[in-house]
Amino acid sequence: MSETLLSGETRSEHDLIGDLDIPVEAYWGVHTLRAKNNFNITGTTLAGNPHLIRALARVKQAAARANHELGLLDADRARAIDQACESIAHGSLHDQFILDPIQGGAGTSTNMNANEVIANLALEILGHQKGEYQYLHPNDHVNLSQSTNDAYPTAVNIATHFATQPLLSAIEVLQGSCNAKAAEFRTVVKMGRTQLQDAVPMTVGQEFRGWAVTLGEDRARLAESLSLVTEINLGATAIGTGLNAPAGYAEAACRHLRELTGLPLTTSPDLIEATSDVGAFVHLSGVLKRVALKISKICNDLRLLSSGPRAGLNDIQLPAVQSGSSIMPGKVNPVIPEVVNQIAYQVVGHDLTVTMAAEGGQLQLNAFEPVIAHSIGLSLKHLTNGCLTLAEKCIDGITVDEQALRREVENSIGLVTALNPRLGYSASTSVALEALHTGRGVAELVLERGLLSADDLNELLSPERLANLSD
């Protein structure tokens, strides 16, 4: 309950179960209070998801405009509802959305919460008191031509589209950080590794460029997945038959909603199918899992490459952001990649939740869309914060010891791979084994055996050539 409800005065509201006292300051009403008392699950409220509140306001606003256009809602009520929704869409009264995001009822409680807040604000705009529903009613007017089963899913679609935009921007920031390091370390040669064993030389810049490319691919796949959530079922009402919605309402509501949101929304060609199907969220959640896993793999690489500083790979040095141990002085841990790894694991869990909730839907409605919306919303929010944290507190501050990396390349047995075309596999293997067992360098042994001239050897084993640097 909002901390602003201080007077102790109440108003009485009635529903099918009976009467309840509502704080006079509250914009929510009896249906919201019953749901608040029933669902205390996450310790959070709908106010923590402003994208969903904004989307609900736009859905109700579009519905009011369509209802007025079709002659079902008079001008004064339509204007008041429109103004109330506009105010909420811009951030007003979000603290009045007091319900837990995980709830039974397929989102009915959330829809009721929105109807009541909008109705009571609209009543004030008309010069009435909160709760004077004889003048403007949450269900009869704000919810006119709607059901939770089309208003709530439509709002979730829109909210998901809104919430994905910050993640797309955050991935772009992270990709930019990797590209910047790719340019900075373009000529810094190091050993590449496969299966954690020395492979062939590459540059640190090439490593970062690879990460930047994979982030760009994931960003493109995520943007593509949003096309599925632009198809809405507003106008379906209870199960998709459009019962209690007038002819032309679905088209009019969608048109107004496109104008209000700026999104390319379309009405589903089959509203019965659309009302029961949550496949778009299954797909989007799967893409979020892909993004999370790819970023987590980058973090695994960062932790490996920065291991040490003396007894590990130590190819790169991560910026020190905090002390690493309460007992080991001077120890610094890769805490930023570690926290992003944990975000990724959480996203994988959210994806499983979405999968099971989608499968659990029955007949003409999926009752578990609240946990789908909550899970995807958390994945989007946490991945957005994780990408920005990884870029700003880790990638941007990475440094390397160029000379130490070059020495490792020059002493690596992996260099023998470049000799294979000239010496053959058997001779190259023999050189590699002797270098491994004696600790001597590959170049030293090739010269000693007279297999190549010094000039040929220098050309073949040039790290810059091996890494395919153009200059």
Coordinates of C-alpha atoms in Angstrom, one line a residue:
M1 CA 0.0 0.0 0.0
S2 CA 1.3 3.4 -0.9
E3 CA 3.0 5.4 1.9
T4 CA 0.9 8.4 0.9
L5 CA -2.3 6.8 2.4
L6 CA -2.0 8.5 5.8
S7 CA -5.4 9.9 6.8
G8 CA -7.0 6.6 8.0
E9 CA -10.3 7.6 6.3
T10 CA -12.0 5.0 4.1
R11 CA -14.7 4.6 1.5
S12 CA -16.8 1.4 1.1
E13 CA -16.8 -0.5 -2.2
H14 CA -18.8 -3.6 -3.1
D15 CA -18.2 -6.7 -5.3
L16 CA -19.8 -10.1 -5.7
I17 CA -18.2 -11.3 -2.4
G18 CA -19.3 -8.3 -0.3
D19 CA -18.1 -4.9 1.0
L20 CA -14.6 -3.8 1.8
D21 CA -13.2 -0.5 3.2
I22 CA -10.8 1.2 0.8
P23 CA -8.5 4.1 1.9
V24 CA -10.0 7.3 0.6
E25 CA -6.7 8.3 -1.0
A26 CA -6.4 5.0 -3.0
Y27 CA -7.0 5.1 -6.7
W28 CA -7.4 1.3 -6.7
G29 CA -10.6 -0.3 -5.4
V30 CA -12.2 -3.5 -4.0
H31 CA -11.1 -5.9 -6.8
T32 CA -7.5 -4.8 -6.3
L33 CA -7.6 -5.1 -2.6
R34 CA -8.9 -8.6 -2.7
A35 CA -6.2 -9.6 -5.1
K36 CA -3.6 -7.9 -2.9
N37 CA -4.8 -10.0 0.0
N38 CA -4.7 -13.2 -2.0
F39 CA -1.3 -12.9 -3.8
N40 CA 1.8 -12.2 -1.8
I41 CA 4.4 -14.1 -3.7
T42 CA 7.4 -12.2 -5.0
G43 CA 7.6 -9.3 -2.5
T44 CA 7.4 -6.9 -5.5
T45 CA 4.5 -5.1 -7.2
L46 CA 3.4 -4.2 -10.7
A47 CA 4.9 -0.8 -10.1
G48 CA 8.3 -2.4 -10.6
N49 CA 7.4 -3.0 -14.3
P50 CA 6.6 0.5 -15.7
H51 CA 6.5 -0.9 -19.2
L52 CA 3.5 -3.0 -18.4
I53 CA 1.7 -0.1 -16.6
R54 CA 2.4 2.1 -19.6
A55 CA 1.1 -0.6 -22.0
L56 CA -2.1 -1.1 -20.0
A57 CA -2.8 2.6 -20.0
R58 CA -2.4 2.7 -23.8
V59 CA -4.6 -0.3 -24.3
K60 CA -7.4 1.3 -22.2
Q61 CA -6.9 4.6 -24.0
A62 CA -7.2 3.0 -27.4
A63 CA -10.3 1.1 -26.3
A64 CA -11.9 4.3 -25.0
R65 CA -11.2 6.0 -28.3
A66 CA -12.6 3.1 -30.3
N67 CA -15.7 2.9 -28.1
H68 CA -16.4 6.6 -28.5
E69 CA -15.8 6.4 -32.3
L70 CA -18.4 3.6 -32.5
G71 CA -20.9 5.4 -30.3
L72 CA -20.7 3.2 -27.2
L73 CA -19.0 5.8 -24.9
D74 CA -20.1 9.4 -24.5
A75 CA -17.7 12.2 -25.2
D76 CA -17.2 13.3 -21.5
R77 CA -16.4 9.8 -20.2
A78 CA -14.2 9.1 -23.2
R79 CA -12.3 12.3 -22.7
A80 CA -11.8 11.7 -19.0
I81 CA -10.6 8.1 -19.6
D82 CA -8.3 9.3 -22.4
Q83 CA -6.7 12.0 -20.1
A84 CA -6.3 9.6 -17.2
C85 CA -4.6 7.0 -19.4
E86 CA -2.3 9.6 -20.9
S87 CA -1.2 10.7 -17.5
I88 CA -0.5 7.2 -16.3
A89 CA 1.4 6.4 -19.5
H90 CA 3.7 9.3 -18.7
G91 CA 4.4 8.0 -15.2
S92 CA 1.6 9.2 -12.9
L93 CA 0.1 6.9 -10.2
H94 CA 2.4 3.9 -10.9
D95 CA 2.5 3.5 -7.1
Q96 CA -1.2 2.6 -7.2
F97 CA -0.4 -0.6 -9.1
I98 CA 0.0 -2.5 -5.9
L99 CA -0.5 -6.2 -6.9
D100 CA 2.1 -8.9 -7.1
P101 CA 3.0 -9.7 -10.7
I102 CA 2.6 -13.4 -10.2
Q103 CA -1.1 -14.1 -9.6
G104 CA -3.9 -16.5 -10.5
G105 CA -6.6 -15.6 -12.8
A106 CA -4.8 -15.1 -16.1
G107 CA -4.1 -11.4 -15.3
T108 CA -7.6 -10.5 -14.3
S109 CA -6.4 -8.9 -11.1
T110 CA -3.9 -6.7 -13.0
N111 CA -6.6 -5.7 -15.4
M112 CA -8.9 -4.8 -12.5
N113 CA -6.2 -2.8 -10.9
A114 CA -5.7 -0.8 -14.1
N115 CA -9.5 -0.3 -14.6
E116 CA -9.9 1.0 -11.0
V117 CA -6.9 3.4 -11.1
I118 CA -8.0 4.8 -14.5
A119 CA -11.6 5.1 -13.4
N120 CA -10.9 6.9 -10.2
L121 CA -8.5 9.3 -11.9
A122 CA -11.1 9.9 -14.6
L123 CA -13.7 10.6 -11.9
E124 CA -11.5 13.3 -10.5
I125 CA -11.0 14.8 -14.0
L126 CA -14.8 14.9 -14.2
G127 CA -15.1 16.6 -10.8
H128 CA -16.3 13.6 -8.8
Q129 CA -14.8 11.7 -5.9
K130 CA -13.0 8.4 -6.0
G131 CA -15.4 5.5 -5.8
E132 CA -18.4 7.4 -7.3
Y133 CA -18.7 4.7 -9.9
Q134 CA -22.3 5.7 -10.8
Y135 CA -20.7 8.4 -12.9
L136 CA -17.9 6.4 -14.5
H137 CA -17.4 2.7 -13.8
P138 CA -14.2 0.6 -13.9
N139 CA -15.9 -2.3 -15.7
D140 CA -18.8 -0.7 -17.5
H141 CA -16.7 2.2 -19.0
V142 CA -13.0 1.7 -18.7
N143 CA -13.3 -2.1 -19.5
L144 CA -16.0 -1.5 -22.2
S145 CA -15.7 -4.0 -25.1
Q146 CA -12.9 -5.8 -23.4
S147 CA -12.0 -8.8 -21.4
T148 CA -8.9 -9.5 -19.4
N149 CA -8.2 -12.2 -21.9
D150 CA -7.6 -9.7 -24.7
A151 CA -6.6 -6.5 -22.9
Y152 CA -4.0 -8.1 -20.6
P153 CA -2.2 -10.2 -23.4
T154 CA -2.2 -7.1 -25.7
A155 CA -0.6 -5.1 -22.9
V156 CA 2.0 -7.8 -22.3
N157 CA 2.9 -7.8 -25.9
I158 CA 3.3 -4.0 -26.0
A159 CA 5.2 -4.0 -22.7
T160 CA 7.6 -6.7 -24.0
H161 CA 8.3 -4.6 -27.1
F162 CA 9.0 -1.5 -24.9
A163 CA 11.2 -3.5 -22.5
T164 CA 13.3 -5.0 -25.3
Q165 CA 14.4 -1.7 -26.6
P166 CA 16.8 -1.0 -23.7
L167 CA 18.3 -4.4 -24.1
L168 CA 18.9 -3.9 -27.8
S169 CA 20.7 -0.6 -26.9
A170 CA 22.7 -2.3 -24.1
I171 CA 23.9 -5.1 -26.5
E172 CA 24.9 -2.4 -28.9
V173 CA 26.9 -0.7 -26.2
L174 CA 28.6 -3.9 -25.3
Q175 CA 29.3 -4.7 -28.9
G176 CA 30.8 -1.2 -29.3
S177 CA 33.1 -1.8 -26.3
C178 CA 34.4 -5.0 -27.9
N179 CA 34.9 -3.3 -31.3
A180 CA 36.9 -0.6 -29.5
K181 CA 39.2 -3.2 -27.9
A182 CA 39.5 -5.0 -31.3
A183 CA 40.9 -1.8 -32.8
E184 CA 43.1 -1.1 -29.8
F185 CA 44.6 -4.6 -29.7
R186 CA 44.6 -5.1 -33.5
T187 CA 48.4 -5.8 -33.7
V188 CA 48.9 -7.4 -30.3
V189 CA 49.8 -11.1 -31.1
K190 CA 48.9 -13.9 -28.7
M191 CA 48.4 -17.6 -28.8
G192 CA 45.0 -18.9 -29.8
R193 CA 43.8 -22.0 -28.0
T194 CA 41.5 -25.0 -28.7
Q195 CA 40.4 -27.4 -26.0
L196 CA 42.5 -25.3 -23.6
Q197 CA 45.7 -26.3 -25.5
D198 CA 48.0 -24.0 -27.5
A199 CA 46.8 -23.8 -31.1
V200 CA 48.1 -21.1 -33.4
P201 CA 48.8 -17.4 -33.1
M202 CA 46.1 -14.8 -33.4
T203 CA 45.7 -11.2 -32.2
V204 CA 43.9 -10.0 -29.1
G205 CA 42.0 -7.7 -31.5
Q206 CA 40.8 -10.7 -33.4
E207 CA 39.5 -12.3 -30.2
F208 CA 37.5 -9.1 -29.3
R209 CA 36.3 -8.8 -32.9
G210 CA 34.8 -12.3 -32.7
W211 CA 32.9 -11.3 -29.6
A212 CA 31.7 -8.1 -31.2
V213 CA 30.4 -10.1 -34.2
T214 CA 28.5 -12.6 -32.2
L215 CA 26.9 -9.9 -30.1
G216 CA 25.8 -8.2 -33.4
E217 CA 24.3 -11.4 -34.6
D218 CA 22.3 -11.9 -31.3
R219 CA 21.1 -8.3 -31.4
A220 CA 19.7 -8.9 -34.9
R221 CA 18.0 -12.1 -33.9
L222 CA 16.4 -10.4 -30.9
A223 CA 15.1 -7.5 -33.0
E224 CA 13.7 -10.0 -35.5
S225 CA 11.8 -11.8 -32.7
L226 CA 9.9 -8.7 -31.8
S227 CA 7.8 -9.0 -35.0
L228 CA 5.9 -11.9 -33.4
V229 CA 4.7 -9.8 -30.5
T230 CA 3.3 -7.1 -32.7
E231 CA 0.3 -9.3 -33.5
I232 CA -2.4 -8.7 -30.9
N233 CA -5.8 -10.1 -29.9
L234 CA -7.5 -6.9 -28.7
G235 CA -11.2 -7.3 -29.7
A236 CA -11.2 -11.1 -28.9
T237 CA -12.9 -10.5 -25.6
A238 CA -13.3 -13.6 -23.5
I239 CA -12.2 -16.5 -25.7
G240 CA -11.7 -15.0 -29.1
T241 CA -15.3 -14.8 -30.4
G242 CA -15.5 -11.0 -29.9
L243 CA -18.6 -11.4 -27.7
N244 CA -19.8 -8.0 -26.4
A245 CA -17.5 -6.0 -28.7
P246 CA -19.3 -4.2 -31.6
A247 CA -18.6 -4.7 -35.2
G248 CA -15.5 -2.8 -36.3
Y249 CA -14.2 -2.5 -32.7
A250 CA -11.1 -4.7 -33.1
E251 CA -9.9 -2.8 -36.2
A252 CA -10.6 0.6 -34.6
A253 CA -8.9 -0.3 -31.3
C254 CA -5.8 -1.6 -33.1
R255 CA -5.6 1.5 -35.2
H256 CA -5.7 3.8 -32.2
L257 CA -3.2 1.6 -30.4
R258 CA -0.8 1.8 -33.3
E259 CA -1.1 5.6 -33.2
L260 CA -0.6 5.7 -29.4
T261 CA 2.4 3.3 -29.2
G262 CA 4.1 3.9 -32.5
L263 CA 4.4 0.1 -32.9
P264 CA 3.4 -1.8 -36.1
L265 CA 0.6 -3.6 -34.4
T266 CA -1.8 -5.9 -36.3
T267 CA -4.9 -7.8 -35.3
S268 CA -4.5 -11.5 -35.4
P269 CA -6.3 -13.2 -38.3
D270 CA -7.8 -15.8 -35.8
L271 CA -8.6 -14.3 -32.5
I272 CA -9.5 -17.7 -30.9
E273 CA -6.1 -19.1 -31.7
A274 CA -4.4 -15.9 -30.6
T275 CA -6.2 -15.8 -27.3
S276 CA -4.9 -19.3 -26.3
D277 CA -1.5 -19.2 -27.9
V278 CA 1.7 -17.8 -26.3
G279 CA 4.1 -19.1 -28.9
A280 CA 5.5 -15.6 -29.5
F281 CA 6.8 -15.5 -25.9
V282 CA 8.2 -19.0 -26.1
H283 CA 10.2 -17.9 -29.2
L284 CA 11.3 -14.6 -27.6
S285 CA 12.3 -16.3 -24.4
G286 CA 14.4 -18.7 -26.4
V287 CA 16.2 -15.9 -28.1
L288 CA 16.9 -14.3 -24.8
K289 CA 18.3 -17.6 -23.6
R290 CA 20.6 -17.6 -26.7
V291 CA 21.7 -14.0 -26.0
A292 CA 22.4 -14.9 -22.3
L293 CA 24.4 -18.0 -23.2
K294 CA 26.5 -16.2 -25.8
I295 CA 27.3 -13.4 -23.3
S296 CA 28.0 -16.0 -20.6
K297 CA 30.5 -17.8 -22.9
I298 CA 32.3 -14.4 -23.4
C299 CA 32.4 -14.1 -19.6
N300 CA 33.8 -17.6 -19.3
D301 CA 36.6 -16.6 -21.8
L302 CA 37.3 -13.4 -19.9
R303 CA 37.7 -15.3 -16.6
L304 CA 40.0 -17.8 -18.2
L305 CA 42.1 -15.3 -20.1
S306 CA 42.5 -13.1 -17.0
S307 CA 43.4 -16.0 -14.7
G308 CA 46.6 -15.6 -12.7
P309 CA 48.2 -13.1 -12.5
R310 CA 51.3 -15.4 -12.2
A311 CA 50.0 -18.9 -12.3
G312 CA 47.3 -18.6 -14.9
L313 CA 46.9 -17.6 -18.6
N314 CA 47.1 -13.8 -17.9
D315 CA 46.5 -12.9 -21.5
I316 CA 44.5 -9.9 -20.4
Q317 CA 44.1 -7.9 -17.3
L318 CA 40.6 -7.0 -16.1
P319 CA 40.2 -3.7 -14.3
A320 CA 40.3 -4.0 -10.6
V321 CA 36.9 -2.9 -9.3
Q322 CA 37.1 -4.2 -5.7
S323 CA 39.2 -6.3 -3.3
G324 CA 38.8 -10.0 -4.0
S325 CA 39.3 -11.6 -0.6
S326 CA 38.9 -11.1 3.1
I327 CA 41.9 -13.3 3.8
M328 CA 44.3 -13.0 0.8
P329 CA 45.8 -9.6 0.5
G330 CA 46.1 -8.2 -3.0
K331 CA 43.8 -10.8 -4.6
V332 CA 41.4 -9.3 -7.3
N333 CA 38.6 -11.5 -8.6
P334 CA 36.8 -11.3 -12.0
V335 CA 33.6 -10.2 -10.2
I336 CA 32.0 -8.5 -13.2
P337 CA 32.1 -11.5 -15.5
E338 CA 31.0 -13.6 -12.6
V339 CA 27.8 -11.6 -12.0
V340 CA 27.0 -11.6 -15.7
N341 CA 27.4 -15.4 -15.7
Q342 CA 24.8 -15.6 -12.9
I343 CA 22.4 -13.4 -14.8
A344 CA 22.7 -15.8 -17.7
Y345 CA 21.9 -18.8 -15.5
Q346 CA 18.9 -16.9 -14.2
V347 CA 17.7 -16.2 -17.8
V348 CA 18.0 -19.9 -18.6
G349 CA 15.8 -20.7 -15.6
H350 CA 13.2 -18.0 -16.7
D351 CA 13.1 -19.7 -20.1
L352 CA 12.3 -23.0 -18.5
T353 CA 9.5 -21.3 -16.6
V354 CA 8.1 -19.8 -19.8
T355 CA 8.3 -23.2 -21.5
M356 CA 6.4 -24.9 -18.7
A357 CA 3.8 -22.1 -18.4
A358 CA 3.2 -22.2 -22.2
E359 CA 2.7 -26.0 -22.2
G360 CA 0.4 -25.7 -19.2
G361 CA -2.2 -23.6 -20.9
Q362 CA -5.6 -25.3 -21.4
L363 CA -8.3 -25.0 -23.9
Q364 CA -9.2 -21.4 -24.9
L365 CA -6.9 -19.5 -22.5
N366 CA -3.5 -19.7 -21.0
A367 CA -4.0 -18.9 -17.3
F368 CA -0.2 -18.7 -16.7
E369 CA 0.6 -15.6 -18.7
P370 CA 1.4 -13.6 -15.6
V371 CA 4.4 -15.7 -14.8
I372 CA 5.4 -15.6 -18.5
A373 CA 5.3 -11.8 -18.5
H374 CA 7.2 -11.6 -15.2
S375 CA 9.9 -14.1 -16.3
I376 CA 10.5 -12.4 -19.6
G377 CA 10.4 -9.0 -18.0
L378 CA 13.1 -10.0 -15.5
S379 CA 15.2 -11.5 -18.2
L380 CA 15.1 -8.3 -20.2
K381 CA 15.8 -6.1 -17.3
H382 CA 18.7 -8.1 -15.9
L383 CA 20.3 -8.7 -19.3
T384 CA 20.1 -5.0 -20.0
N385 CA 21.9 -4.2 -16.7
G386 CA 24.3 -7.0 -17.2
C387 CA 25.4 -5.9 -20.7
L388 CA 26.0 -2.3 -19.5
T389 CA 27.8 -3.4 -16.4
L390 CA 30.1 -5.8 -18.5
A391 CA 30.9 -3.0 -21.0
E392 CA 31.5 -0.2 -18.5
K393 CA 33.1 -1.9 -15.6
C394 CA 35.0 -4.6 -17.4
I395 CA 35.6 -4.5 -21.2
D396 CA 36.3 -0.8 -21.4
G397 CA 39.2 -1.1 -18.8
I398 CA 40.9 -4.3 -20.1
T399 CA 44.7 -4.0 -20.7
V400 CA 47.4 -6.4 -22.0
D401 CA 51.1 -6.9 -21.7
E402 CA 52.1 -7.0 -25.3
Q403 CA 55.7 -8.1 -24.8
A404 CA 54.8 -10.9 -22.5
L405 CA 52.2 -12.2 -25.0
R406 CA 54.7 -12.0 -27.9
R407 CA 57.2 -14.0 -25.8
E408 CA 54.6 -16.7 -25.3
V409 CA 53.9 -16.9 -29.0
E410 CA 57.6 -17.2 -29.9
N411 CA 58.1 -20.0 -27.3
S412 CA 54.9 -21.9 -28.2
I413 CA 55.0 -25.3 -29.7
G414 CA 51.9 -24.3 -31.6
L415 CA 54.1 -22.4 -34.0
V416 CA 55.1 -25.8 -35.6
T417 CA 51.7 -25.9 -37.3
A418 CA 53.0 -23.3 -39.7
L419 CA 55.9 -25.6 -40.7
N420 CA 53.6 -28.5 -41.7
P421 CA 53.2 -27.4 -45.4
R422 CA 57.0 -27.2 -45.8
L423 CA 58.3 -30.0 -43.6
G424 CA 55.4 -32.5 -43.7
Y425 CA 53.4 -33.8 -40.7
S426 CA 55.9 -36.3 -39.5
A427 CA 58.9 -34.0 -39.4
S428 CA 56.8 -31.2 -37.8
T429 CA 55.5 -33.7 -35.2
S430 CA 59.1 -34.8 -34.4
V431 CA 60.2 -31.2 -33.9
A432 CA 57.1 -30.5 -31.7
L433 CA 57.8 -33.5 -29.5
E434 CA 61.4 -32.6 -28.9
A435 CA 60.5 -29.0 -28.1
L436 CA 57.9 -30.2 -25.7
H437 CA 60.2 -32.7 -23.9
T438 CA 63.3 -30.6 -23.8
G439 CA 61.9 -27.1 -23.3
R440 CA 63.8 -25.8 -26.4
G441 CA 62.2 -23.6 -29.0
V442 CA 60.8 -24.8 -32.3
A443 CA 62.9 -22.4 -34.3
E444 CA 66.0 -23.5 -32.6
L445 CA 65.4 -27.1 -33.3
V446 CA 64.5 -26.5 -37.0
L447 CA 67.7 -24.6 -37.6
E448 CA 69.8 -27.2 -35.7
R449 CA 68.4 -30.0 -37.9
G450 CA 69.0 -28.0 -41.1
L451 CA 65.3 -28.3 -42.1
L452 CA 65.0 -24.6 -43.1
S453 CA 67.1 -21.6 -43.6
A454 CA 66.9 -18.8 -41.1
D455 CA 65.3 -16.5 -43.6
D456 CA 62.6 -19.1 -44.5
L457 CA 62.0 -19.8 -40.9
N458 CA 61.6 -16.2 -39.9
E459 CA 59.1 -15.7 -42.8
L460 CA 57.1 -18.8 -41.9
L461 CA 57.0 -18.2 -38.2
S462 CA 56.2 -14.5 -38.3
P463 CA 53.4 -14.1 -35.8
E464 CA 52.0 -11.3 -37.9
R465 CA 51.7 -13.6 -40.9
L466 CA 50.3 -16.4 -38.9
A467 CA 47.6 -14.1 -37.5
N468 CA 46.8 -12.9 -41.1
L469 CA 47.6 -9.2 -40.3
S470 CA 47.6 -7.2 -43.4
D471 CA 50.2 -4.8 -42.1

